Amino acid sequence: MTTSRRNFLRLTAGSAAIAAGLSACGTSGPKSSGSSSGAAATGSGATYWFLTGQPQQTIREGQVKRFNDANPDTKIKTTEFQNDAFKQKIKTAIGAGQGPTLIWGWGGGGLKAYVEAGQVEDLTDWLNKDQAALKSSIFPSAFTAATVNGKIYAVPGETVTPIVLFYDKRAFEKIGAEPPKSWQDIMSLVPRFNENGIAPFSLGGQSRWTNMMWLEFLFDRIGGAEVFQNIFDGKKDGWSDPSALKALEEMQNLIKANGFIKGFSSITADSNADQALLYTGKAAMMLHGAWTYGGMKASGKDFVTGGHLGYMNFPPYEGGKGDPSDTVGNPGQYMSISSKASQADKDIAKKFIANNTLDDATVDAWVKSGSIPVVKSAKDKLSSITDPNDAAWLKFVYDTAANAKNFAQSWDQALSPAAAETLLDNIAKLFQLSISPQQFADSMNGVIGK
């Protein structure tokens, strides 16, 4: 099976040592927990719904088992769903006031909708006062997607997956150049690669979200994290910010300069064709999710094992306002507590979050699965990775996430489903040069807050 972004959003990504886990599919669901993962005790209504799919499912089940073994009188009952079934069921159940006590999710736009409907607990004071140690153990940048109107409504957990600028070291050796240190370097490299018969960038443009990653970084590097934050917060005409228009213009400049492989709008990411263009030497660079590392190692022959793969955070824009440490992608997964639950069940949920979702056994399990969990202590576990390529890669992912001043969530997860679909539609048109930056901004301003 191929490693698609759908699997990325459902599961987690990591090193090629668990390439099978990178593309694992969920089992049929829903499935309620039995005694092994903790059936609800008499008098306890605490419930937890989460996703199937290995190795994530086993790690989540292990968390619940440890909690239930330690708390036999307050057990948590779990129900497991495949991705699509979960999304449909959780939305309906929460809307009807019948959702689980513990709400697993992706933060961002979905969480904001829950907050606006009064369906999840405000966890700000609990985290700041009672769980200050837990809060300080988590990458600070992960809280952005857990925060709505300055208050925290979810606890970050599980793993981080940034978007990375990958490159083929052999391509740079061929033209006698160094990897780009700025956006301006990128633009100057484009004609040099084209003159040598190498596409500057691979891109699976038919999968519209791959184009989105470019805009996420350009908005940040040119205008800073606040440009998209204003849009997320519902600021009127936020897409018309001068820095946003500049980013859209620069994006089209790269396209017009033949920065992407010919026919990119007909290439799909779900088939991994964009990855193949990089590791076969047809393209010099690729902006993509960290989850692609496993696929490139598994399918690229000696591309990874031979030391030909390079990677870096997206370079700064000269004169831009963005912090060069900022990244985008998946800053974690998130756990909220239903405001409709009884106080007793809310207390059980808080105890579980505090003691079992980022405990030492969980951090160990995520690292062994080839992923970087969203906690600072993960760094101490990396010595257990024996493959030097995987160890270097995971250290890079850790450093990128841990050092990011801002870790922006993918826009189609941060925005509402309706706004996200309009966004992807307009991004496709922008990359096809069928609309101007101003037309893009005008269209997107129309769905702010919707």
Coordinates of N, CA and C in Angstrom, one line a residue, residues 139-284:
F139 N 6.1 20.0 24.0 CA 6.6 21.0 23.1 C 5.7 22.2 23.1
P140 N 6.1 23.4 23.5 CA 5.2 24.6 23.6 C 4.5 24.9 22.3
S141 N 5.1 24.6 21.2 CA 4.5 25.0 19.9 C 3.2 24.1 19.6
A142 N 3.1 23.0 20.3 CA 2.0 22.0 20.1 C 0.7 22.6 20.6
F143 N 0.8 23.6 21.5 CA -0.5 24.1 22.1 C -1.2 25.1 21.2
T144 N -0.6 25.5 20.1 CA -1.3 26.5 19.2 C -2.6 25.9 18.7
A145 N -2.6 24.6 18.3 CA -3.8 24.0 17.7 C -4.7 23.5 18.8
A146 N -4.3 23.7 20.1 CA -5.2 23.3 21.2 C -5.8 24.5 21.9
T147 N -5.5 25.7 21.3 CA -5.9 26.9 22.0 C -7.0 27.7 21.1
V148 N -8.0 28.1 21.7 CA -9.1 28.9 21.1 C -9.4 30.1 21.9
N149 N -9.2 31.3 21.3 CA -9.4 32.6 22.0 C -8.6 32.7 23.3
G150 N -7.4 32.2 23.2 CA -6.5 32.3 24.3 C -6.6 31.3 25.4
K151 N -7.5 30.4 25.3 CA -7.7 29.4 26.3 C -7.5 28.0 25.7
I152 N -7.0 27.1 26.6 CA -6.6 25.7 26.2 C -7.7 24.8 26.4
Y153 N -8.2 24.1 25.3 CA -9.3 23.2 25.4 C -8.9 21.7 25.1
A154 N -7.6 21.5 24.9 CA -7.2 20.1 24.6 C -5.7 20.0 25.0
V155 N -5.4 18.8 25.4 CA -4.0 18.5 25.7 C -3.3 17.8 24.6
P156 N -2.2 18.4 24.1 CA -1.5 17.7 23.0 C -0.9 16.4 23.4
G157 N -0.9 15.4 22.4 CA -0.4 14.1 22.7 C 0.1 13.4 21.5
E158 N 0.6 12.2 21.6 CA 1.0 11.3 20.5 C 2.2 11.9 19.8
T159 N 2.2 12.2 18.5 CA 3.4 12.4 17.8 C 3.4 13.7 16.9
V160 N 4.6 14.1 16.5 CA 4.7 15.3 15.7 C 5.1 14.9 14.3
T161 N 4.6 15.6 13.3 CA 5.0 15.4 11.9 C 5.1 16.7 11.1
P162 N 6.3 17.3 11.1 CA 6.5 18.5 10.3 C 6.6 18.3 8.8
I163 N 6.4 19.4 8.1 CA 6.6 19.4 6.7 C 8.1 19.7 6.5
V164 N 8.8 19.0 5.6 CA 10.2 19.1 5.4 C 10.6 19.4 4.0
L165 N 11.7 20.1 3.8 CA 12.2 20.3 2.5 C 13.3 19.3 2.2
F166 N 12.9 18.2 1.5 CA 13.9 17.2 1.1 C 14.7 17.5 -0.1
Y167 N 15.9 17.0 -0.2 CA 16.6 17.3 -1.5 C 17.6 16.1 -1.8
D168 N 17.9 16.0 -3.0 CA 18.8 14.9 -3.5 C 20.2 15.5 -3.6
K169 N 21.1 15.1 -2.7 CA 22.5 15.6 -2.7 C 23.2 15.4 -4.0
R170 N 22.8 14.4 -4.7 CA 23.5 14.1 -6.0 C 23.2 15.2 -7.0
A171 N 21.9 15.7 -7.0 CA 21.5 16.8 -7.9 C 22.3 18.0 -7.7
F172 N 22.5 18.4 -6.4 CA 23.3 19.6 -6.1 C 24.8 19.4 -6.5
E173 N 25.3 18.2 -6.3 CA 26.7 17.9 -6.7 C 26.8 18.1 -8.2
K174 N 25.8 17.7 -9.0 CA 25.8 17.7 -10.4 C 25.9 19.2 -10.9
I175 N 25.3 20.1 -10.3 CA 25.3 21.5 -10.7 C 26.3 22.4 -9.9
G176 N 27.0 21.7 -8.9 CA 28.0 22.4 -8.1 C 27.4 23.5 -7.2
A177 N 26.3 23.2 -6.6 CA 25.6 24.2 -5.8 C 25.3 23.6 -4.4
E178 N 25.0 24.5 -3.4 CA 24.7 24.2 -2.1 C 23.1 24.3 -1.9
P179 N 22.6 23.6 -0.9 CA 21.2 23.7 -0.6 C 20.8 25.1 -0.3
P180 N 19.6 25.5 -0.6 CA 19.2 26.9 -0.5 C 19.2 27.4 1.0
K181 N 19.6 28.6 1.2 CA 19.6 29.2 2.5 C 18.5 30.3 2.6
S182 N 17.8 30.5 1.5 CA 16.8 31.5 1.5 C 15.8 31.3 0.3
W183 N 14.7 31.9 0.3 CA 13.8 31.8 -0.8 C 14.4 32.4 -2.1
Q184 N 15.2 33.4 -1.9 CA 15.9 34.0 -3.0 C 16.9 33.0 -3.6
D185 N 17.5 32.1 -2.8 CA 18.4 31.1 -3.3 C 17.6 30.1 -4.1
I186 N 16.4 29.7 -3.6 CA 15.5 28.8 -4.3 C 15.3 29.3 -5.7
M187 N 14.9 30.6 -5.9 CA 14.6 31.1 -7.2 C 15.8 31.1 -8.1
S188 N 17.0 31.3 -7.5 CA 18.2 31.4 -8.3 C 18.7 29.9 -8.8
L189 N 18.3 28.9 -8.0 CA 18.6 27.5 -8.3 C 17.7 27.0 -9.5
V190 N 16.5 27.5 -9.6 CA 15.6 27.0 -10.5 C 16.1 26.9 -12.0
P191 N 16.6 28.0 -12.5 CA 17.2 27.9 -13.9 C 18.4 27.0 -14.0
R192 N 19.2 26.9 -13.0 CA 20.4 26.1 -13.0 C 20.0 24.6 -13.1
F193 N 19.0 24.2 -12.3 CA 18.5 22.8 -12.4 C 17.9 22.5 -13.8
N194 N 17.0 23.4 -14.2 CA 16.4 23.2 -15.5 C 17.4 23.1 -16.7
E195 N 18.4 23.9 -16.6 CA 19.4 23.9 -17.7 C 20.2 22.5 -17.7
N196 N 20.2 21.8 -16.6 CA 20.9 20.5 -16.5 C 19.9 19.4 -16.6
G197 N 18.7 19.6 -17.0 CA 17.7 18.6 -17.2 C 17.1 17.9 -15.9
I198 N 17.2 18.7 -14.8 CA 16.6 18.2 -13.6 C 15.5 19.2 -13.2
A199 N 14.4 18.7 -12.9 CA 13.3 19.5 -12.4 C 13.7 20.1 -11.0
P200 N 13.5 21.4 -10.8 CA 13.9 21.9 -9.4 C 13.1 21.2 -8.3
F201 N 11.8 21.1 -8.5 CA 10.9 20.5 -7.5 C 10.0 19.5 -8.0
S202 N 9.8 18.4 -7.2 CA 8.8 17.4 -7.5 C 7.5 17.9 -6.8
L203 N 6.4 17.6 -7.4 CA 5.1 18.1 -6.7 C 4.0 17.2 -7.2
G204 N 3.2 16.6 -6.3 CA 2.0 15.9 -6.7 C 0.8 16.8 -6.7
G205 N 0.8 17.7 -7.6 CA -0.2 18.8 -7.6 C -1.6 18.4 -7.8
Q206 N -1.9 17.2 -8.3 CA -3.3 16.7 -8.4 C -3.9 16.5 -7.1
S207 N -3.1 16.2 -6.1 CA -3.5 16.1 -4.7 C -3.3 17.5 -4.2
R208 N -4.4 18.3 -4.1 CA -4.4 19.7 -3.9 C -3.7 20.1 -2.6
W209 N -3.7 19.3 -1.6 CA -3.1 19.6 -0.3 C -1.6 19.7 -0.4
T210 N -1.0 19.1 -1.4 CA 0.5 19.2 -1.5 C 0.9 20.6 -1.9
N211 N 0.1 21.3 -2.7 CA 0.3 22.7 -3.0 C 0.2 23.6 -1.8
M212 N -0.7 23.2 -0.9 CA -1.0 24.0 0.3 C 0.2 24.2 1.2
M213 N 1.1 23.2 1.2 CA 2.2 23.2 2.1 C 3.2 24.4 1.7
W214 N 3.2 24.7 0.4 CA 4.0 25.8 0.0 C 3.5 27.1 0.5
L215 N 2.2 27.3 0.4 CA 1.6 28.6 0.9 C 1.8 28.7 2.4
E216 N 1.6 27.6 3.1 CA 1.8 27.6 4.6 C 3.1 28.2 5.0
F217 N 4.2 27.7 4.3 CA 5.5 28.2 4.6 C 5.7 29.6 4.1
L218 N 5.3 30.0 2.9 CA 5.5 31.3 2.4 C 4.7 32.4 3.2
F219 N 3.5 32.1 3.7 CA 2.8 33.0 4.5 C 3.6 33.3 5.8
D220 N 4.1 32.2 6.4 CA 4.9 32.3 7.6 C 6.2 33.1 7.4
R221 N 7.0 32.6 6.4 CA 8.3 33.2 6.2 C 8.2 34.7 5.8
I222 N 7.2 35.1 5.1 CA 7.1 36.5 4.7 C 6.4 37.4 5.7
G223 N 5.3 36.9 6.2 CA 4.5 37.7 7.1 C 4.5 37.3 8.6
G224 N 5.1 36.2 8.9 CA 5.1 35.7 10.3 C 3.8 34.9 10.6
A225 N 3.9 34.2 11.8 CA 2.8 33.3 12.1 C 1.5 34.0 12.3
E226 N 1.5 35.3 12.6 CA 0.2 36.0 12.9 C -0.6 36.2 11.7
V227 N -0.1 36.0 10.5 CA -0.9 36.2 9.2 C -2.0 35.2 9.2
F228 N -1.6 33.9 9.3 CA -2.7 32.9 9.3 C -3.4 32.8 10.6
Q229 N -2.8 33.2 11.7 CA -3.5 33.2 13.0 C -4.7 34.1 12.9
N230 N -4.5 35.3 12.3 CA -5.6 36.2 12.1 C -6.7 35.6 11.3
I231 N -6.4 34.9 10.3 CA -7.4 34.2 9.5 C -8.2 33.2 10.4
F232 N -7.4 32.4 11.1 CA -8.0 31.4 12.0 C -9.0 32.0 13.0
D233 N -8.5 33.2 13.5 CA -9.3 33.9 14.5 C -10.5 34.6 13.9
G234 N -10.6 34.6 12.6 CA -11.8 35.2 12.0 C -11.7 36.7 11.6
K235 N -10.4 37.2 11.5 CA -10.2 38.6 11.2 C -10.7 38.9 9.8
K236 N -11.5 39.9 9.7 CA -12.1 40.3 8.4 C -11.0 40.6 7.4
D237 N -11.2 40.1 6.2 CA -10.2 40.3 5.1 C -8.8 39.8 5.4
G238 N -8.7 38.8 6.3 CA -7.3 38.4 6.7 C -6.5 37.9 5.5
W239 N -7.1 37.3 4.5 CA -6.4 36.8 3.3 C -5.8 37.9 2.5
S240 N -6.3 39.1 2.7 CA -5.8 40.3 1.9 C -4.6 41.0 2.6
D241 N -4.1 40.4 3.7 CA -3.0 41.0 4.3 C -1.9 41.2 3.3
P242 N -1.2 42.3 3.3 CA -0.1 42.5 2.3 C 0.9 41.4 2.2
S243 N 1.2 40.8 3.3 CA 2.2 39.7 3.3 C 1.6 38.5 2.7
A244 N 0.3 38.3 2.9 CA -0.4 37.1 2.2 C -0.4 37.3 0.7
L245 N -0.7 38.5 0.3 CA -0.7 38.7 -1.2 C 0.7 38.6 -1.8
K246 N 1.7 39.0 -1.0 CA 3.1 38.9 -1.4 C 3.5 37.4 -1.6
A247 N 3.0 36.6 -0.6 CA 3.3 35.2 -0.6 C 2.6 34.5 -1.8
L248 N 1.4 34.9 -2.1 CA 0.7 34.3 -3.3 C 1.4 34.7 -4.6
E249 N 1.9 35.9 -4.6 CA 2.6 36.4 -5.8 C 3.9 35.6 -6.0
E250 N 4.7 35.4 -4.9 CA 5.9 34.7 -5.0 C 5.7 33.2 -5.4
M251 N 4.6 32.7 -4.9 CA 4.2 31.3 -5.3 C 4.1 31.2 -6.8
Q252 N 3.3 32.1 -7.4 CA 3.1 32.1 -8.8 C 4.4 32.4 -9.6
N253 N 5.3 33.2 -9.0 CA 6.6 33.5 -9.6 C 7.4 32.2 -9.8
L254 N 7.3 31.3 -8.8 CA 8.1 30.1 -8.8 C 7.5 29.2 -9.9
I255 N 6.1 29.2 -10.0 CA 5.5 28.3 -11.0 C 5.8 28.8 -12.4
K256 N 5.7 30.1 -12.6 CA 6.0 30.7 -13.9 C 7.5 30.5 -14.3
A257 N 8.4 30.3 -13.3 CA 9.8 30.1 -13.6 C 10.1 28.6 -13.9
N258 N 9.0 27.8 -14.0 CA 9.2 26.4 -14.2 C 9.9 25.7 -13.0
G259 N 9.5 26.1 -11.8 CA 10.1 25.6 -10.6 C 9.7 24.1 -10.3
F260 N 8.5 23.7 -10.9 CA 8.1 22.4 -10.6 C 8.2 21.5 -11.9
I261 N 8.2 20.2 -11.6 CA 8.3 19.3 -12.8 C 7.1 19.5 -13.7
K262 N 7.4 19.3 -15.0 CA 6.4 19.5 -16.0 C 5.3 18.5 -15.8
G263 N 4.0 19.0 -15.8 CA 2.9 18.1 -15.6 C 2.5 17.9 -14.2
F264 N 3.0 18.7 -13.3 CA 2.8 18.5 -11.9 C 1.4 18.4 -11.5
S265 N 0.5 19.1 -12.2 CA -0.9 19.1 -11.8 C -1.6 17.8 -12.1
S266 N -1.0 16.9 -12.8 CA -1.6 15.6 -13.1 C -0.9 14.5 -12.3
I267 N 0.0 14.8 -11.4 CA 0.7 13.8 -10.6 C 0.0 13.7 -9.2
T268 N -0.2 12.5 -8.7 CA -0.8 12.3 -7.4 C 0.2 12.0 -6.3
A269 N -0.1 12.5 -5.2 CA 0.8 12.2 -4.0 C 0.4 10.8 -3.4
D270 N -0.8 10.4 -3.5 CA -1.2 9.1 -2.9 C -0.6 7.9 -3.6
S271 N -0.1 8.1 -4.8 CA 0.6 7.0 -5.5 C 2.1 7.0 -5.2
N272 N 2.5 8.0 -4.4 CA 4.0 8.2 -4.1 C 4.8 8.6 -5.4
A273 N 4.1 9.0 -6.4 CA 4.9 9.3 -7.7 C 5.8 10.5 -7.4
D274 N 5.4 11.4 -6.6 CA 6.2 12.6 -6.3 C 7.5 12.2 -5.6
Q275 N 7.4 11.3 -4.7 CA 8.6 10.8 -4.0 C 9.5 10.1 -5.0
A276 N 9.0 9.3 -5.9 CA 9.8 8.6 -6.9 C 10.6 9.5 -7.7
L277 N 10.0 10.7 -8.1 CA 10.7 11.7 -8.9 C 11.9 12.2 -8.2
L278 N 11.9 12.3 -6.9 CA 13.0 12.7 -6.1 C 14.1 11.6 -6.0
Y279 N 13.7 10.5 -5.6 CA 14.8 9.5 -5.4 C 15.3 8.8 -6.7
T280 N 14.7 9.0 -7.8 CA 15.2 8.6 -9.1 C 16.0 9.6 -9.8
G281 N 16.2 10.8 -9.2 CA 17.0 11.8 -9.8 C 16.4 12.7 -10.8
K282 N 15.1 12.6 -11.0 CA 14.4 13.4 -11.9 C 14.1 14.8 -11.4
A283 N 14.0 14.9 -10.1 CA 13.8 16.2 -9.4 C 14.8 16.4 -8.3
A284 N 15.2 17.7 -8.1 CA 16.2 18.0 -7.1 C 15.7 18.1 -5.7

